[in-house]
Amino acid sequence: MTIPEIFNILQEKFPEAELVLEENNPDPIIRAKCEAIADISLLLRDDPDFSFDSLMCLSGVETVEEFQTVYHLYSMLHNHKVTLRAGGTKEEELIVPTVSHIWPTADWHERESFDLFGIKYTDHPDPRRILLPDDWVGYPLRKDYEPQKTWHKIPLTAIDYKEEDNGDES
Amino acid sequence: MSEIREIDIPVGATPQKISQMLENFEDVHGERMVVQMGPQHPATHGVLRVELETDGEMIMKATPHIGYLHRCFEKTCESMTWQQVVAYTDRLDYCSSANNNLGYVLACEKMFGIEVSERVQTIRVLVSELNRLASHFIAIGTYGLDIGAWTPFLYLIQEREHILDLFDRLCGGRLLLNYMRIGGLTHDLPDNWLKEVHEYLSYMEGKLDEVNSLLSYNKIFVERLANVAIISEDMCIKYGLTGPNLRGAGKKWDLRKNEPYCGYETYDFDIPVGDGEVGTIGDCWDRYIVRVKECEQSMRIIKQATERLEKMPGDDVLAAIPKSMTKVAPGEIYFRTEHPKGELGFYIVSNGKKFPWRLKCRAPSFSSLSVMSAVSPGLLIADMVALIGSIDIVLGEVDR
């Protein structure tokens, strides 16, 4: 099944999920409202026409305007792929329903995305930091992140990421 | 403490009989004890801490704690140019750096629409298969070491040493190659290098049979691993286990065949799968033996690639490397390759400038390790070591 076909079926089944097809990429991406992600995922896994049984990757992303969670799905049976995206503006905390009950591999990936981006996943079975210590302050992959000066009296060499403008010079 | 009770055990009772009698006393179970396994445990292949909740010798719950090697690879990549990242991918899984390079450069090439010549592709295949061999030798050798077989480790390290010498002649690096570039390679093959690869292949003939007779079919080794920590195919897919772990569960799945890249579809090789030869499909031994069989297949690919390169006319391996990457196409892509540990994916977001805007590495070991807390309840503490070794993790990649 191609991504536009999947998109049309999803749009019929979830009229209120504000689905958008982003076609300006090499692979088109289906964008959905945060609240609808878990329901869409469950359908994508369980419907025999889709049967997306494997979650290849789950990543947090920060764009200029918003935080996002991106899901890359794959079906071992039908050999097709789809990418989902959920996002929210930076003014408020991004809260996405967990998909870890649908694909257990999402458990650690969601924890990582919470750890490094501060994206919250509702109903997650184990919402702790995973790579950083539990008492770490801040979310390192955010573009405005500033490392703390010390951690348990250990001085941390602060790298000034602000100085390195992200590719403005050409 | 539990209260002490007396039970009469008749003279000559079999162990089965005694355990049946003990089952009637529910409170015979001891107190739960928490054991910290690691972070400096030799069998964890790096710094991994597993918090074990045990009842006697039995594991009730295991919680892995990772992050000891965390250096925020992804953040660092955001302040490096596209080409500079290649050197840093070496450090992800330091046992198979060529395969890491390959995954990253292919993702970038696909995103920016760069086509490389057939010669570059064949050299990439050759180098990454050699590295797959080296990585599997480490996996097999250290697995024997974990289980208590010291000698096979020394043999395999020796065979791996010859591969590292080949890499040394190729690019100066033994472990961290940094040989590939987006659009090509740093330089062409040195003189006589292909001849040395041929010599190595003929030297390796029959060596894997030695491994099999020393280790794989050793009675102690088999009894220690058969029917231990079974991970079914369904569970593998759910938890994102890929590569040899998934094949060990009996699924014929290899990205080199299913989603070919770098011209892998033109090579003649098989996908070995676990078949429960000594125990159940998907047990520790099956995951182990798949790696041994894969070494054979890698050697077949190396042989074919070497023969092709000998006939192929030389061309400029730097020809397709972009002169400047300060302005690139914006967009995002997820690309995956078959890494010795499993599926290595790179999710790259570009905003058109000279640094990657976001680079997420989907590390195979990270997903493989997440299955641990689901598999381990009911295992003995000693079998935990067998489980960790059989899923073949490298902590440099888990923690990133």
XYZ file of C-alpha atoms in Angstrom:
570
model
C 0.000 0.000 0.000
C 1.318 3.451 -0.810
C 1.325 6.255 1.717
C -1.437 8.317 -0.009
C -3.681 5.218 0.027
C -3.030 4.710 3.740
C -3.689 8.400 4.281
C -7.076 8.250 2.548
C -8.224 5.279 4.625
C -7.056 6.910 7.847
C -8.831 10.116 6.974
C -12.091 8.244 6.571
C -11.722 6.459 9.900
C -10.391 9.381 11.942
C -12.148 12.512 10.636
C -11.372 14.506 13.785
C -7.629 13.657 13.924
C -6.650 16.658 11.716
C -4.661 14.466 9.349
C -2.357 16.194 6.904
C -0.178 14.611 4.223
C 3.213 16.329 4.008
C 4.358 15.661 0.471
C 7.423 17.892 0.264
C 9.705 15.095 1.513
C 11.363 12.193 -0.316
C 8.963 9.957 1.631
C 5.597 11.598 2.411
C 4.691 11.920 6.091
C 1.262 11.685 7.690
C 0.739 14.287 10.347
C -1.851 13.743 13.057
C -3.154 15.405 16.192
C -1.267 14.258 19.300
C -4.328 12.844 21.046
C -5.180 10.558 18.123
C -1.763 8.900 17.785
C -2.452 5.888 20.005
C -5.764 5.066 18.285
C -4.255 5.444 14.823
C -1.299 3.267 15.824
C -3.558 0.541 17.157
C -5.502 0.475 13.900
C -2.322 0.466 11.841
C -1.027 -2.533 13.759
C -4.221 -4.578 14.003
C -5.940 -3.994 10.662
C -4.925 -6.925 8.422
C -4.579 -4.600 5.419
C -1.956 -2.526 7.217
C -0.463 -4.885 9.831
C 2.371 -2.564 10.780
C 3.886 -5.009 13.228
C 7.232 -3.321 13.638
C 8.121 0.136 14.897
C 11.483 0.836 13.288
C 12.233 4.097 15.009
C 10.637 6.653 17.288
C 12.361 10.015 17.506
C 11.824 13.338 19.145
C 12.497 16.333 16.912
C 12.650 20.064 17.549
C 11.874 22.374 14.657
C 11.908 26.139 14.702
C 8.262 26.326 15.763
C 7.502 23.104 17.589
C 8.427 19.820 19.248
C 7.484 16.631 17.439
C 7.492 12.883 17.787
C 8.100 10.950 14.592
C 7.157 7.283 14.176
C 8.634 5.111 11.428
C 6.532 2.001 10.924
C 7.110 -1.051 8.816
C 5.045 -4.107 7.981
C 6.975 -7.343 7.747
C 3.970 -8.993 6.096
C 3.125 -6.505 3.343
C 6.553 -4.918 3.080
C 5.320 -1.329 3.231
C 6.320 1.652 5.335
C 4.681 4.724 6.748
C 5.848 7.687 8.788
C 3.631 9.403 11.357
C 4.242 12.715 12.986
C 2.696 14.404 16.002
C 3.690 17.864 17.086
C 2.817 20.788 19.319
C 3.988 24.369 19.729
C 6.834 25.217 22.065
C 4.697 27.436 24.284
C 3.079 24.474 25.983
C 4.469 21.113 27.009
C 4.122 18.448 24.329
C 2.078 15.546 25.676
C 1.623 12.487 23.441
C -0.168 9.246 24.330
C 2.228 6.345 24.657
C 2.372 3.583 22.050
C 4.436 1.268 24.256
C 1.451 -1.069 24.763
C 1.187 -1.389 20.974
C 4.868 -1.879 20.205
C 6.888 -2.649 23.378
C 10.031 -1.362 21.694
C 8.525 2.130 21.990
C 9.009 1.921 25.766
C 12.717 2.742 25.702
C 12.505 5.033 22.690
C 9.848 7.128 24.420
C 11.918 7.264 27.566
C 14.858 8.463 25.498
C 12.766 11.106 23.810
C 11.512 12.281 27.230
C 15.053 12.245 28.569
C 16.598 14.322 25.804
C 13.667 16.480 24.641
C 11.264 16.614 27.574
C 8.348 15.271 25.534
C 5.845 13.664 27.929
C 4.106 10.392 27.137
C 0.843 9.744 28.961
C 0.238 6.291 30.459
C 3.844 5.278 29.944
C 4.600 2.297 32.239
C 7.999 3.586 33.384
C 8.358 7.324 32.775
C 11.907 7.838 33.987
C 15.017 9.249 32.366
C 16.992 6.536 30.630
C 20.417 7.766 29.504
C 20.980 10.637 31.925
C 20.974 10.443 35.739
C 17.543 10.778 37.330
C 18.400 14.131 38.933
C 19.730 15.791 35.781
C 18.321 19.230 35.020
C 17.254 20.183 31.510
C 16.814 18.412 28.209
C 20.092 18.300 26.238
C 18.801 17.965 22.679
C 16.757 21.142 22.890
C 18.373 23.904 20.895
C 18.260 26.342 23.837
C 19.765 23.854 26.314
C 22.360 25.143 28.727
C 24.256 22.525 30.715
C 24.285 22.876 34.451
C 27.547 24.140 35.983
C 28.045 21.296 38.444
C 26.449 17.966 39.130
C 26.859 16.556 42.665
C 29.793 18.960 43.142
C 31.472 17.615 39.990
C 32.344 20.591 37.789
C 31.078 20.156 34.242
C 32.992 21.764 31.431
C 30.346 23.911 29.891
C 30.370 23.989 26.125
C 28.780 27.131 24.779
C 26.518 25.760 22.096
C 25.092 29.195 21.459
C 28.335 30.353 19.899
C 28.077 27.723 17.206
C 25.303 29.123 15.096
C 23.649 26.265 13.317
C 24.922 26.753 9.813
C 24.106 30.438 9.321
C 27.454 31.216 7.742
C 27.851 29.787 4.287
C 13.042 -14.794 57.819
C 10.731 -17.633 56.959
C 9.769 -19.953 59.738
C 11.616 -23.265 59.937
C 9.562 -26.396 59.425
C 10.490 -30.025 59.350
C 9.434 -32.385 56.609
C 10.104 -36.065 56.460
C 11.944 -37.065 53.354
C 11.931 -40.820 52.880
C 15.242 -42.573 52.345
C 16.039 -42.969 48.650
C 13.678 -40.206 47.492
C 14.483 -38.909 43.995
C 15.118 -35.166 43.506
C 11.819 -34.969 41.594
C 10.006 -36.438 44.573
C 11.666 -33.981 46.957
C 10.792 -30.982 44.804
C 7.196 -32.219 44.616
C 7.099 -32.361 48.393
C 8.574 -28.885 48.678
C 5.957 -27.451 46.346
C 3.346 -28.063 49.011
C 5.112 -25.555 51.247
C 4.621 -22.198 49.634
C 6.664 -20.432 52.282
C 9.728 -22.484 51.500
C 10.572 -19.694 49.071
C 13.273 -17.470 50.476
C 13.240 -13.750 50.859
C 13.645 -11.593 47.800
C 17.085 -10.144 47.499
C 18.255 -7.363 45.183
C 21.586 -8.045 43.483
C 23.404 -5.384 41.510
C 25.021 -6.972 38.475
C 27.518 -4.493 37.138
C 28.461 -1.850 36.119
C 31.909 -3.434 36.169
C 30.806 -6.957 35.438
C 33.063 -8.569 32.840
C 30.183 -10.349 31.124
C 28.225 -7.204 30.419
C 30.518 -6.239 27.516
C 30.946 -2.704 28.745
C 29.418 -0.748 31.560
C 25.896 -1.981 32.080
C 24.176 -2.324 35.428
C 21.343 -4.776 35.830
C 19.306 -4.672 38.995
C 18.247 -8.235 39.709
C 15.479 -9.099 42.112
C 16.137 -12.697 43.048
C 14.525 -15.504 44.931
C 17.360 -17.851 45.712
C 19.049 -18.493 42.366
C 15.981 -17.487 40.401
C 15.547 -14.062 38.819
C 12.137 -12.548 39.483
C 12.734 -9.178 37.881
C 15.613 -7.569 36.014
C 15.908 -3.858 35.355
C 18.770 -2.724 33.107
C 20.254 0.692 33.867
C 22.121 2.203 30.956
C 23.753 5.517 30.221
C 27.217 5.054 31.719
C 28.830 5.748 28.330
C 26.397 8.451 27.285
C 28.083 11.331 25.488
C 25.114 12.697 23.527
C 26.250 11.631 20.099
C 23.200 13.230 18.556
C 23.857 16.659 20.058
C 27.504 16.589 19.032
C 26.531 15.733 15.451
C 24.403 18.867 15.309
C 27.547 20.978 15.539
C 29.569 19.027 12.961
C 29.464 19.300 9.199
C 27.892 16.486 7.218
C 31.247 14.904 6.358
C 32.690 15.277 9.870
C 29.940 13.113 11.323
C 31.365 10.078 9.478
C 34.351 9.963 11.822
C 32.083 10.134 14.831
C 29.850 7.264 13.703
C 32.923 5.031 14.043
C 32.589 5.333 17.802
C 29.014 4.072 17.990
C 29.691 0.365 17.822
C 33.450 0.327 17.979
C 33.597 -3.336 16.912
C 32.120 -2.665 13.484
C 32.932 0.885 12.484
C 32.815 0.338 8.700
C 29.209 -0.765 8.969
C 28.361 2.369 10.948
C 30.041 4.525 8.292
C 28.113 2.725 5.588
C 24.746 3.289 7.250
C 25.373 7.005 7.645
C 26.844 7.710 4.209
C 24.099 5.759 2.444
C 21.431 7.714 4.329
C 23.039 11.014 3.324
C 23.556 9.893 -0.277
C 19.938 8.890 -0.586
C 18.784 12.174 0.865
C 20.995 14.383 -1.311
C 20.617 12.213 -4.407
C 24.297 11.326 -4.810
C 25.123 8.344 -7.029
C 28.383 6.470 -6.508
C 30.238 4.277 -8.974
C 30.095 0.502 -8.980
C 33.700 0.285 -7.856
C 33.018 2.389 -4.760
C 30.008 0.222 -3.949
C 31.996 -2.975 -4.276
C 34.821 -1.689 -2.077
C 32.237 -0.637 0.520
C 30.694 -4.093 0.478
C 34.108 -5.722 0.791
C 35.220 -3.564 3.728
C 31.947 -3.804 5.610
C 31.774 -7.568 5.207
C 35.328 -7.875 6.533
C 34.243 -5.775 9.473
C 31.147 -7.926 9.967
C 33.469 -10.896 10.177
C 35.623 -9.126 12.789
C 32.560 -8.147 14.797
C 31.137 -11.665 14.758
C 34.502 -13.097 15.827
C 34.376 -10.847 18.878
C 30.769 -11.839 19.544
C 31.505 -15.560 19.289
C 34.781 -15.402 21.186
C 33.545 -13.340 24.093
C 30.432 -15.454 24.291
C 32.596 -18.505 24.881
C 34.477 -16.468 27.451
C 31.262 -15.584 29.280
C 30.240 -19.216 29.428
C 33.663 -20.293 30.631
C 35.543 -21.361 27.508
C 38.777 -19.406 27.437
C 40.646 -21.009 24.542
C 38.295 -20.299 21.607
C 38.451 -16.615 22.489
C 42.204 -16.570 21.915
C 41.873 -18.336 18.562
C 39.192 -15.965 17.358
C 41.036 -12.857 18.514
C 43.959 -14.091 16.476
C 41.851 -14.494 13.333
C 40.376 -11.061 13.937
C 43.845 -9.626 14.305
C 44.571 -10.484 10.672
C 41.509 -8.522 9.580
C 42.638 -5.564 11.665
C 46.030 -5.781 9.965
C 44.273 -5.630 6.603
C 42.422 -2.509 7.765
C 45.693 -1.071 8.987
C 47.138 -1.428 5.492
C 43.930 -0.086 3.967
C 43.472 3.150 5.873
C 45.777 3.316 8.868
C 43.053 2.646 11.415
C 42.589 -0.735 12.993
C 39.385 -0.341 14.950
C 38.080 3.034 13.851
C 38.384 3.146 10.088
C 36.817 6.457 9.048
C 37.232 5.188 5.489
C 33.963 6.167 3.833
C 32.782 9.577 2.774
C 29.458 10.878 1.568
C 29.820 10.216 -2.171
C 32.853 7.945 -2.072
C 35.853 6.836 -0.057
C 38.884 8.636 1.340
C 41.199 6.878 -1.117
C 41.465 3.864 -3.382
C 42.685 0.425 -2.300
C 46.445 0.144 -1.707
C 48.547 -1.989 -4.066
C 48.397 -5.723 -3.499
C 45.675 -5.313 -0.905
C 43.253 -7.565 -2.766
C 45.925 -10.237 -2.926
C 46.247 -10.074 0.847
C 42.491 -10.450 1.213
C 42.682 -13.544 -0.996
C 45.484 -14.923 1.157
C 43.424 -14.275 4.241
C 40.460 -16.132 2.783
C 42.528 -19.178 1.953
C 44.058 -19.010 5.434
C 40.572 -18.981 6.958
C 39.448 -22.114 5.136
C 38.381 -24.701 7.676
C 38.861 -22.344 10.638
C 35.148 -22.133 11.293
C 34.961 -25.906 11.506
C 37.573 -25.628 14.232
C 35.345 -23.156 16.059
C 32.433 -25.533 15.695
C 34.296 -28.504 17.073
C 35.955 -26.496 19.856
C 32.968 -24.500 20.961
C 29.636 -24.765 19.130
C 29.082 -28.497 19.560
C 31.000 -28.816 22.810
C 28.732 -30.752 25.160
C 29.128 -28.378 28.109
C 28.549 -25.339 25.913
C 25.433 -26.861 24.327
C 23.926 -27.939 27.634
C 24.576 -24.515 29.054
C 22.740 -22.731 26.210
C 20.093 -25.026 24.767
C 16.543 -24.088 25.821
C 17.812 -21.055 27.761
C 16.206 -17.620 27.402
C 13.987 -18.352 24.423
C 12.946 -15.259 22.465
C 10.246 -16.077 19.935
C 9.931 -14.471 16.518
C 6.826 -12.572 17.570
C 8.596 -11.179 20.619
C 11.615 -10.173 18.539
C 9.465 -8.120 16.175
C 7.525 -6.522 19.045
C 10.655 -5.496 20.925
C 12.542 -4.408 17.815
C 15.160 -7.153 17.848
C 16.712 -7.456 14.419
C 19.660 -9.019 12.679
C 21.090 -12.279 14.043
C 18.699 -12.190 17.027
C 15.651 -12.200 14.768
C 17.184 -14.816 12.473
C 17.999 -16.930 15.499
C 14.260 -16.994 16.215
C 13.707 -18.586 12.823
C 12.675 -15.581 10.741
C 14.375 -15.391 7.361
C 14.955 -11.676 7.376
C 18.009 -9.808 6.196
C 18.007 -6.239 4.937
C 20.758 -7.157 2.487
C 18.217 -9.422 0.762
C 14.897 -7.805 1.683
C 15.847 -4.185 1.039
C 19.086 -4.468 -0.917
C 21.512 -1.556 -0.947
C 25.039 -1.200 -2.344
C 24.283 -3.895 -4.928
C 23.898 -6.720 -2.392
C 21.217 -8.250 -4.619
C 23.919 -9.229 -7.112
C 25.879 -11.330 -4.604
C 25.216 -14.976 -4.038
C 24.758 -15.760 -0.339
C 22.256 -17.421 1.984
C 20.477 -16.249 5.113
C 21.137 -18.728 7.938
C 18.316 -19.038 10.462
C 17.969 -20.784 13.803
C 16.215 -24.138 13.577
C 16.314 -25.473 17.133
C 19.038 -27.973 16.279
C 19.937 -28.721 19.893
C 17.018 -27.175 21.750
C 14.112 -24.879 21.015
C 13.997 -22.353 18.186
C 15.083 -18.952 19.477
C 17.187 -20.101 22.412
C 20.648 -18.780 23.222
C 22.380 -21.453 21.172
C 20.360 -20.638 18.059
C 21.250 -16.967 18.292
C 24.865 -17.962 18.722
C 25.053 -20.417 15.828
C 23.468 -17.951 13.400
C 26.519 -15.735 13.880
C 28.897 -18.589 13.155
C 27.001 -19.466 9.991
C 26.885 -15.828 8.960
C 30.674 -15.696 9.051
C 30.690 -18.333 6.308
C 28.287 -16.284 4.198
C 30.330 -13.116 4.741
C 33.385 -14.943 3.461
C 31.458 -15.907 0.338
C 30.549 -12.255 -0.243
C 34.139 -11.151 0.370
C 35.365 -13.693 -2.171
C 32.922 -12.510 -4.822
C 33.652 -8.833 -4.154
C 37.408 -9.405 -4.368
C 37.077 -11.227 -7.676
C 34.921 -8.460 -9.084
C 37.344 -5.761 -7.993
C 40.259 -7.544 -9.625
C 38.478 -7.489 -12.982
C 37.054 -4.011 -12.580
C 38.895 -1.091 -14.202
C 40.119 1.477 -11.701
C 38.348 4.802 -11.449
C 38.354 7.814 -9.200
C 36.736 6.872 -5.894
C 36.575 10.545 -4.913
C 34.715 11.599 -8.042
C 31.225 11.793 -6.565
C 32.178 13.481 -3.271
C 30.422 16.872 -3.258
C 32.873 19.760 -3.465
C 30.919 21.778 -0.959
C 28.183 20.751 1.439
C 27.387 24.146 2.913
C 24.073 24.295 1.065
C 22.208 21.010 0.774
C 18.668 19.930 0.048
C 16.302 20.270 3.010
C 14.166 17.303 4.003
C 14.209 14.247 6.187
C 14.847 10.578 5.692
C 15.028 7.314 7.604
C 17.433 4.801 6.121
C 18.385 1.430 7.540
C 21.139 -1.055 6.814
C 22.049 -4.504 8.056
C 24.623 -4.037 10.773
C 26.316 -7.053 12.448
C 24.162 -6.365 15.521
C 20.913 -5.787 13.650
C 19.147 -2.974 11.915
C 21.095 0.280 12.068
C 18.875 3.187 11.107
C 19.679 6.850 10.691
C 16.893 9.388 10.832
C 18.296 12.594 9.414
C 16.626 15.981 9.257
C 18.262 18.653 7.136
C 17.315 22.317 7.077
C 19.481 22.961 4.033
C 22.512 24.239 5.923
C 25.953 22.833 6.554
C 25.195 21.010 9.826
C 22.580 18.287 10.301
C 19.573 19.820 12.050
C 18.728 16.548 13.773
C 20.338 13.148 13.560
C 18.845 10.205 15.364
C 20.661 6.924 15.389
C 18.432 3.900 15.842
C 21.004 1.618 17.388
C 20.320 -2.129 17.123
C 21.819 -2.912 20.542
C 19.565 -0.351 22.220
C 16.430 -2.127 21.049
C 17.905 -5.574 21.674
C 18.672 -4.729 25.274
C 15.117 -3.565 25.951
C 13.884 -7.158 25.666
C 15.912 -8.153 28.713
C 13.379 -7.314 31.402
C 10.703 -9.250 29.493
C 12.784 -12.405 29.007
C 14.643 -12.719 32.275
C 11.948 -13.577 34.871
C 12.371 -17.257 35.655
C 15.996 -17.470 34.546
C 18.814 -18.500 36.854
C 21.381 -15.829 37.680
C 24.037 -17.721 35.741
C 21.778 -17.798 32.681
C 21.581 -14.017 32.729
C 25.176 -13.985 31.524
C 24.195 -16.349 28.712
C 21.329 -14.061 27.731
C 23.402 -10.870 27.661
C 26.083 -12.532 25.564
C 23.617 -14.067 23.142
C 21.929 -10.806 22.155
C 25.404 -9.374 21.448
C 25.277 -5.793 22.657
C 27.936 -3.116 22.533
C 27.391 -0.452 25.130
C 29.018 2.267 23.039
C 26.010 1.984 20.789
C 23.375 1.530 23.483
C 24.385 4.682 25.345
C 25.487 6.774 22.367
